[in-house]
Amino acid sequence: MPTSTFTSASSAVPCPVVESLDAILPEEPLLMMGAGPVPIPAAVAKANAIVINHLGGTMVKVIGQVKSMARYVFQTNSKWVLGVAGPGSAAMEMAISNLAWEGTRVLSIKNGFFSERMAEMGRRVGARVSTLDVADRSVASLEEIAEAIRRERPEIVTVVQGETSNTVWNYHLKEIAGLAKAAGALVIVDAVCTLSTMPLEMDAWGIDAVITGGQKGLSSIPGVSLIAFSDAAWERVKGRTAPNAHWCLDASLAENFWHNAGYHYTAPVSGVLALHEALRLVCAETLEKRFARHLKCSLALQDGVAAMGLRLYTPEACRLNSVVGIEVPDGFGPADVCSHISRMHQVEISGSFGLPIVRVGQMGEQCREHNLFRTVHALGRTMVDLGVKVDLPAGVAALERGLSGAR
Ligand SMILES: *Cc1c(COP(=O)(O)O)cnc(C)c1O
């Protein structure tokens, strides 16, 4: 009798028949050249396979090193560096939900999809959010930003360093932070795709909160992110009267784990170890050399794409180097290109939220010469296969000239 009871209970929802990962995953891993996640170094993959006690002495040491390496990458001496279990958007929500609440005046410089996300998070905590809407493929002038700050008198200004969606680079970031500071506002910067790919100096530029994800510039795994608050921002966090409605993202509770070796929630230990290794590799390379590698690779990629006859989406003055936007030829959609290049050439690239472009990332491990040759070749071949007229040899030659410094 017990047996039959057991059988009927377990057959109410029958056990599914599924395939093993070996059967699902491609035989050769796809080369991840889209807008993230990006390929991870072997040291990161190895660390990601380890589970340790999240409150033990080893973890305390790891956390201490993660914070000090993160301070170097953020270029800050602020004590208030914390990790977040969650995507870049969770770090974003940690910044917004701890610094803004009912009635807070927030000015959001909106360049596209991701900068709009910060505005939306502000609205959701009850802040009075105004947006400075910037036309696609351009940045706001400093005059427009100064005028918006005068008009809105924000307590907080949010801005993205690299707007991954339309591949625009806010190259005025330092000056924008200066304008906001002078008006007494705190500045939150989304550096999810740009951190460690191009200069960002949190302290010297007067930034109050910087957020990043793991899976882009840092070349770690997705799901563990980093945030840094300035002293002024931390004071605001500590001075708020109503508690943050997001319990997991409450910076005061997270302080317990990230600064006092105590418990908040079970930390994603494997992901933190992976992040440790990713940061260690950034430190071993140094920021200067890493920025130079990214710049050289991205410019060579752009040369290669343009030389084969495709058009880059963003004008050079505000073109993001961390993710390159490429116009899709007439008669095709981004999905046609992305699915062909993936299926036929095992290279993954991205579309972009309704824009007529495909995007190729230049973040972390994506900026390697062998990956670039394979990607430019695969993209050119895809165009040929689709019947688009391109000069692939000219593209490969331009890439080589860019990489060998003969640009
Ligand atoms: C990818 C990205 C995000 C979102 O990161 P998730 O990890 O997907 O949440 C936010 N901002 C920018 C600029 C990004 O590139």
Coordinates of C-alpha atoms and ligand atoms in Angstrom, one line a residue:
M1 CA 0.0 0.0 0.0
P2 CA 2.6 2.6 0.9
T3 CA 4.2 1.9 -2.5
S4 CA 1.0 2.7 -4.5
T5 CA 0.4 5.9 -2.4
F6 CA 3.9 7.0 -3.3
T7 CA 3.4 6.2 -7.0
S8 CA 0.1 8.2 -7.3
A9 CA 1.5 11.2 -5.4
S10 CA 4.6 11.3 -7.7
S11 CA 2.6 10.8 -10.9
A12 CA 0.3 13.9 -10.3
V13 CA 3.1 15.9 -11.8
P14 CA 5.0 13.4 -13.9
C15 CA 8.8 13.4 -13.8
P16 CA 9.8 15.2 -17.1
V17 CA 12.2 13.6 -19.6
V18 CA 14.9 16.1 -20.3
E19 CA 18.2 16.1 -22.2
S20 CA 21.5 16.4 -20.5
L21 CA 23.5 19.6 -21.0
D22 CA 26.0 17.7 -23.1
A23 CA 23.1 17.0 -25.5
I24 CA 21.9 20.6 -25.5
L25 CA 25.2 22.6 -25.6
P26 CA 27.0 22.9 -28.9
E27 CA 30.0 20.7 -29.3
E28 CA 32.3 23.7 -29.7
P29 CA 31.4 26.6 -27.3
L30 CA 30.1 29.7 -29.1
L31 CA 32.4 32.6 -29.1
M32 CA 30.6 35.2 -27.0
M33 CA 31.2 38.5 -28.9
G34 CA 27.9 40.2 -28.1
A35 CA 27.0 42.9 -25.5
G36 CA 27.6 40.5 -22.6
P37 CA 28.1 38.0 -21.0
V38 CA 31.6 37.8 -22.3
P39 CA 34.1 34.9 -22.3
I40 CA 35.8 34.3 -19.0
P41 CA 39.5 33.5 -18.3
A42 CA 40.3 30.0 -17.1
A43 CA 41.2 31.3 -13.6
V44 CA 37.7 32.8 -13.3
A45 CA 36.0 29.5 -14.5
K46 CA 38.1 27.5 -12.0
A47 CA 37.2 29.8 -9.1
N48 CA 33.5 29.6 -10.1
A49 CA 33.6 25.8 -9.5
I50 CA 34.4 26.2 -5.8
V51 CA 32.1 26.5 -2.8
I52 CA 33.4 27.5 0.6
N53 CA 31.9 28.7 3.9
H54 CA 30.4 32.1 3.2
L55 CA 31.2 33.2 6.8
G56 CA 34.6 31.5 7.4
G57 CA 38.1 33.0 7.7
T58 CA 38.9 32.3 4.0
M59 CA 35.9 34.2 2.8
V60 CA 36.8 37.2 5.1
K61 CA 40.2 37.3 3.4
V62 CA 38.7 37.0 -0.1
I63 CA 36.2 39.8 0.6
G64 CA 39.0 42.1 1.9
Q65 CA 41.0 41.5 -1.3
V66 CA 37.9 42.0 -3.5
K67 CA 37.2 45.3 -1.9
S68 CA 40.8 46.6 -2.2
M69 CA 41.0 45.5 -5.8
A70 CA 37.6 47.0 -6.5
R71 CA 38.9 50.3 -5.0
Y72 CA 41.7 50.3 -7.6
V73 CA 39.3 49.5 -10.5
F74 CA 36.8 52.2 -9.4
Q75 CA 39.8 54.6 -8.5
T76 CA 38.4 55.4 -5.1
N77 CA 39.7 55.4 -1.6
S78 CA 36.2 55.2 -0.2
K79 CA 35.6 52.5 2.4
W80 CA 32.1 51.8 1.0
V81 CA 32.6 49.2 -1.6
L82 CA 30.1 46.3 -1.5
G83 CA 29.3 43.3 -3.7
V84 CA 25.7 42.4 -4.7
A85 CA 24.2 39.0 -5.4
G86 CA 22.5 39.8 -8.7
P87 CA 22.9 41.4 -12.1
G88 CA 24.2 44.8 -12.9
S89 CA 20.6 46.0 -12.6
A90 CA 20.6 44.8 -8.9
A91 CA 23.6 47.0 -8.2
M92 CA 21.8 49.8 -10.0
E93 CA 18.7 49.2 -7.8
M94 CA 21.0 49.2 -4.8
A95 CA 22.3 52.6 -5.7
I96 CA 18.9 54.1 -6.4
S97 CA 16.8 52.5 -3.7
N98 CA 19.3 53.4 -0.9
L99 CA 19.9 57.0 -2.0
A100 CA 16.4 58.0 -3.3
W101 CA 12.9 57.6 -1.7
E102 CA 9.5 59.2 -1.6
G103 CA 9.8 62.7 -3.0
T104 CA 13.6 62.7 -3.7
R105 CA 14.3 65.0 -6.7
V106 CA 16.2 62.9 -9.3
L107 CA 17.4 64.1 -12.7
S108 CA 18.1 61.3 -15.0
I109 CA 20.2 61.9 -18.1
K110 CA 18.5 59.6 -20.5
N111 CA 20.6 58.4 -23.5
G112 CA 18.7 55.2 -24.1
F113 CA 17.5 51.9 -22.7
F114 CA 19.8 51.5 -19.7
S115 CA 19.8 55.1 -18.5
E116 CA 16.0 55.0 -18.7
R117 CA 16.1 52.0 -16.4
M118 CA 17.7 54.1 -13.6
A119 CA 14.9 56.7 -14.1
E120 CA 12.3 53.9 -13.8
M121 CA 13.9 52.5 -10.6
G122 CA 13.7 56.1 -9.2
R123 CA 10.0 56.3 -10.0
R124 CA 9.4 53.0 -8.3
V125 CA 10.8 54.2 -5.0
G126 CA 8.6 57.2 -5.2
A127 CA 11.2 59.7 -6.3
R128 CA 10.2 62.8 -8.4
V129 CA 12.2 61.9 -11.5
S130 CA 12.7 64.2 -14.3
T131 CA 14.6 63.1 -17.4
L132 CA 16.8 65.0 -19.8
D133 CA 15.9 63.2 -23.0
V134 CA 18.9 63.0 -25.3
A135 CA 18.5 62.2 -29.0
D136 CA 19.7 58.8 -30.2
R137 CA 23.3 58.7 -31.3
S138 CA 24.3 61.9 -29.5
V139 CA 25.1 63.2 -26.0
A140 CA 23.6 66.2 -24.1
S141 CA 25.8 69.3 -24.2
L142 CA 27.1 70.6 -20.9
E143 CA 24.9 73.7 -21.4
E144 CA 21.8 71.5 -21.7
I145 CA 22.8 69.6 -18.6
A146 CA 23.6 72.8 -16.6
E147 CA 20.2 74.2 -17.6
A148 CA 18.4 71.0 -16.5
I149 CA 20.1 71.1 -13.2
R150 CA 19.1 74.7 -12.7
R151 CA 15.5 73.9 -13.6
E152 CA 15.1 70.7 -11.6
R153 CA 17.3 71.3 -8.6
P154 CA 18.0 67.6 -8.3
E155 CA 19.3 65.9 -5.1
I156 CA 20.6 63.1 -7.3
V157 CA 21.8 63.0 -10.9
T158 CA 22.0 59.7 -12.7
V159 CA 24.1 59.1 -15.8
V160 CA 25.4 56.2 -17.8
Q161 CA 29.1 56.2 -18.9
G162 CA 28.5 53.9 -21.9
E163 CA 24.9 53.5 -23.1
T164 CA 25.3 49.9 -24.4
S165 CA 21.9 50.0 -26.1
N166 CA 22.7 52.5 -28.8
T167 CA 26.5 52.5 -28.3
V168 CA 26.8 56.1 -27.2
W169 CA 29.7 57.2 -24.9
N170 CA 29.0 60.0 -22.4
Y171 CA 32.6 61.4 -22.8
H172 CA 31.7 64.5 -20.7
L173 CA 31.2 62.3 -17.6
K174 CA 33.8 64.2 -15.5
E175 CA 32.3 67.6 -16.4
I176 CA 28.7 66.3 -15.8
A177 CA 29.7 65.1 -12.3
G178 CA 31.3 68.5 -11.7
L179 CA 28.2 70.4 -12.6
A180 CA 26.0 68.2 -10.4
K181 CA 28.4 68.5 -7.5
A182 CA 28.5 72.2 -7.8
A183 CA 24.7 72.2 -7.5
G184 CA 24.9 70.0 -4.4
A185 CA 23.6 66.8 -6.0
L186 CA 24.9 63.3 -5.6
V187 CA 26.0 61.6 -8.8
I188 CA 25.2 58.0 -9.6
V189 CA 27.1 56.5 -12.6
D190 CA 26.2 53.3 -14.4
A191 CA 29.6 51.8 -15.5
V192 CA 28.3 48.3 -16.1
C193 CA 29.8 47.9 -19.6
T194 CA 32.6 50.4 -19.3
L195 CA 34.4 49.7 -16.0
S196 CA 38.0 48.6 -16.6
T197 CA 37.6 49.2 -20.4
M198 CA 38.2 53.0 -20.3
P199 CA 39.1 55.5 -17.6
L200 CA 36.7 56.3 -14.8
E201 CA 38.0 58.0 -11.7
M202 CA 35.4 58.0 -9.0
D203 CA 37.2 60.2 -6.5
A204 CA 38.9 62.6 -8.9
W205 CA 35.7 63.2 -10.8
G206 CA 33.5 63.5 -7.8
I207 CA 31.2 60.6 -8.4
D208 CA 29.1 59.4 -5.4
A209 CA 28.0 55.9 -6.5
V210 CA 29.4 53.7 -9.3
I211 CA 27.8 50.4 -10.3
T212 CA 29.0 47.6 -12.4
G213 CA 28.2 44.0 -13.3
G214 CA 30.4 41.0 -13.5
Q215 CA 29.8 39.8 -17.0
K216 CA 31.0 42.8 -19.1
G217 CA 34.3 44.7 -18.8
L218 CA 35.5 42.7 -15.8
S219 CA 35.1 39.3 -17.7
S220 CA 33.6 37.5 -14.7
I221 CA 30.4 35.5 -14.6
P222 CA 27.0 37.2 -14.6
G223 CA 25.2 37.4 -11.2
V224 CA 27.7 39.0 -8.9
S225 CA 28.1 42.8 -9.1
L226 CA 29.9 45.6 -7.4
I227 CA 29.0 49.0 -6.1
A228 CA 30.9 51.8 -4.5
F229 CA 29.5 54.7 -2.5
S230 CA 31.3 57.9 -1.6
D231 CA 31.4 59.2 2.0
A232 CA 28.7 61.7 1.1
A233 CA 26.5 59.0 -0.4
W234 CA 27.1 56.7 2.6
E235 CA 26.1 59.5 4.9
R236 CA 22.8 59.9 3.0
V237 CA 22.2 56.1 3.2
K238 CA 22.8 56.2 7.0
G239 CA 20.7 59.3 7.5
R240 CA 17.5 58.1 5.9
T241 CA 14.6 57.7 8.2
A242 CA 12.4 55.1 6.4
P243 CA 14.2 51.8 5.8
N244 CA 14.8 50.7 2.2
A245 CA 11.8 48.5 1.0
H246 CA 14.3 46.2 -0.8
W247 CA 15.6 44.1 2.1
C248 CA 18.2 42.2 0.0
L249 CA 19.5 45.5 -1.5
D250 CA 19.6 47.5 1.8
A251 CA 23.2 48.8 1.9
S252 CA 23.1 49.0 5.7
L253 CA 22.3 45.3 6.0
A254 CA 24.8 44.5 3.3
E255 CA 27.5 46.4 5.3
N256 CA 27.2 43.6 7.9
F257 CA 28.6 41.1 5.4
W258 CA 30.9 43.2 3.3
H259 CA 32.4 45.1 6.2
N260 CA 31.7 43.3 9.5
A261 CA 32.2 39.6 8.5
G262 CA 28.6 39.0 9.6
Y263 CA 25.5 37.5 8.0
H264 CA 23.1 39.3 5.6
Y265 CA 22.1 36.6 3.2
T266 CA 24.2 33.6 2.0
A267 CA 26.7 35.2 -0.4
P268 CA 27.1 33.7 -3.8
V269 CA 30.5 32.4 -2.8
S270 CA 31.5 30.8 -6.1
G271 CA 30.6 34.0 -7.9
V272 CA 32.6 36.1 -5.4
L273 CA 35.6 33.9 -5.9
A274 CA 35.2 34.2 -9.7
L275 CA 35.0 38.0 -9.3
H276 CA 38.1 37.9 -7.1
E277 CA 40.0 36.2 -9.9
A278 CA 38.7 38.6 -12.6
L279 CA 39.8 41.6 -10.5
R280 CA 43.1 40.0 -9.8
L281 CA 43.7 39.7 -13.5
V282 CA 42.8 43.4 -14.0
C283 CA 45.3 44.3 -11.3
A284 CA 48.0 42.0 -12.9
E285 CA 47.5 43.7 -16.2
T286 CA 47.1 47.2 -14.7
L287 CA 44.4 49.7 -15.7
E288 CA 46.7 51.6 -18.1
K289 CA 47.5 48.6 -20.1
R290 CA 44.0 47.3 -20.1
F291 CA 42.6 50.6 -21.3
A292 CA 45.2 50.6 -24.1
R293 CA 44.3 47.0 -25.1
H294 CA 40.7 47.9 -25.3
L295 CA 41.2 51.1 -27.3
K296 CA 43.5 49.4 -29.8
C297 CA 41.2 46.4 -30.3
S298 CA 38.0 48.4 -30.6
L299 CA 39.4 50.9 -33.1
A300 CA 40.9 48.1 -35.2
L301 CA 37.5 46.3 -35.1
Q302 CA 35.8 49.5 -36.2
D303 CA 38.3 50.0 -39.0
G304 CA 37.7 46.4 -40.1
V305 CA 34.0 46.7 -40.1
A306 CA 34.0 50.0 -42.0
A307 CA 36.6 48.8 -44.5
M308 CA 34.5 45.9 -45.5
G309 CA 31.7 48.3 -46.3
L310 CA 29.4 48.2 -43.3
R311 CA 28.4 51.4 -41.5
L312 CA 29.0 52.1 -37.8
Y313 CA 25.9 53.4 -36.0
T314 CA 27.2 56.1 -33.8
P315 CA 29.2 59.2 -34.9
E316 CA 32.9 59.0 -34.0
A317 CA 32.7 61.9 -31.4
C318 CA 30.4 60.0 -29.0
R319 CA 31.1 56.4 -30.2
L320 CA 31.3 53.9 -27.4
N321 CA 34.4 51.6 -27.8
S322 CA 33.3 49.0 -25.3
V323 CA 30.4 47.9 -27.5
V324 CA 30.4 48.7 -31.2
G325 CA 27.0 49.2 -33.0
I326 CA 26.9 48.2 -36.7
E327 CA 24.0 49.1 -39.0
V328 CA 22.3 46.1 -40.6
P329 CA 22.0 46.4 -44.4
D330 CA 18.6 47.3 -45.9
G331 CA 16.3 44.3 -46.3
F332 CA 17.6 42.5 -43.2
G333 CA 16.8 42.5 -39.5
P334 CA 19.3 42.1 -36.7
A335 CA 18.0 38.6 -36.0
D336 CA 18.9 37.5 -39.5
V337 CA 22.5 38.4 -39.0
C338 CA 22.7 37.2 -35.4
S339 CA 21.2 33.8 -36.1
H340 CA 23.3 33.2 -39.2
I341 CA 26.6 34.1 -37.6
S342 CA 25.8 32.0 -34.6
R343 CA 24.6 28.9 -36.6
M344 CA 27.2 29.0 -39.3
H345 CA 30.2 30.5 -37.6
Q346 CA 29.7 29.8 -33.9
V347 CA 30.1 33.4 -33.0
E348 CA 27.4 35.1 -30.9
I349 CA 26.7 38.8 -31.4
S350 CA 23.7 40.9 -30.2
G351 CA 20.8 42.9 -31.7
S352 CA 19.6 45.9 -29.7
F353 CA 16.1 46.4 -28.4
G354 CA 14.5 47.4 -31.7
L355 CA 17.3 49.4 -33.2
P356 CA 18.4 48.4 -36.7
I357 CA 21.8 47.4 -35.6
V358 CA 23.9 44.4 -34.4
R359 CA 26.4 44.9 -31.6
V360 CA 29.9 43.5 -31.1
G361 CA 31.4 43.8 -27.7
Q362 CA 34.9 44.9 -26.8
M363 CA 34.9 44.1 -23.2
G364 CA 37.6 42.1 -21.3
E365 CA 38.4 38.8 -23.0
Q366 CA 36.6 39.9 -26.2
C367 CA 39.5 42.2 -26.8
R368 CA 41.9 39.5 -28.0
E369 CA 43.4 39.5 -31.5
H370 CA 42.3 35.9 -32.3
N371 CA 38.8 36.7 -31.3
L372 CA 38.7 39.8 -33.4
F373 CA 39.9 38.0 -36.6
R374 CA 37.4 35.3 -36.1
T375 CA 34.6 37.8 -35.5
V376 CA 35.4 40.0 -38.5
H377 CA 35.7 37.0 -40.7
A378 CA 32.5 35.5 -39.4
L379 CA 30.6 38.8 -39.8
G380 CA 31.9 39.4 -43.4
R381 CA 31.1 35.8 -44.4
T382 CA 27.6 36.2 -42.9
M383 CA 27.1 39.2 -45.1
V384 CA 28.4 37.3 -48.2
D385 CA 26.1 34.4 -47.4
L386 CA 23.1 36.7 -47.0
G387 CA 23.9 38.3 -50.4
V388 CA 25.2 41.6 -49.1
K389 CA 28.1 43.0 -51.1
V390 CA 31.1 43.5 -48.8
D391 CA 34.8 43.5 -49.2
L392 CA 35.9 41.0 -46.6
P393 CA 39.6 40.9 -47.5
A394 CA 39.7 44.7 -47.1
G395 CA 38.1 44.4 -43.7
V396 CA 40.5 41.8 -42.5
A397 CA 43.4 43.9 -43.8
A398 CA 42.2 47.0 -42.0
L399 CA 41.8 44.9 -38.8
E400 CA 45.4 43.7 -39.1
R401 CA 46.7 47.3 -39.7
G402 CA 44.8 48.5 -36.7
L403 CA 46.2 45.7 -34.4
S404 CA 49.7 45.9 -35.6
G405 CA 49.8 49.7 -35.0
A406 CA 50.0 50.6 -38.7
R407 CA 46.6 52.4 -38.5
Ligands
LIG1 C1 24.3 45.4 -19.3 C2 24.0 46.7 -18.8 C3 23.1 46.9 -17.7 C4 22.3 45.8 -17.1 O1 23.1 44.8 -16.6 P1 22.4 43.4 -16.2 O2 23.6 42.6 -15.6 O3 21.9 42.9 -17.4 O4 21.4 43.7 -15.2 C5 23.0 48.2 -17.2 N1 23.7 49.2 -17.8 C6 24.5 49.1 -18.8 C7 25.2 50.3 -19.3 C8 24.7 47.8 -19.3 O5 25.6 47.7 -20.4

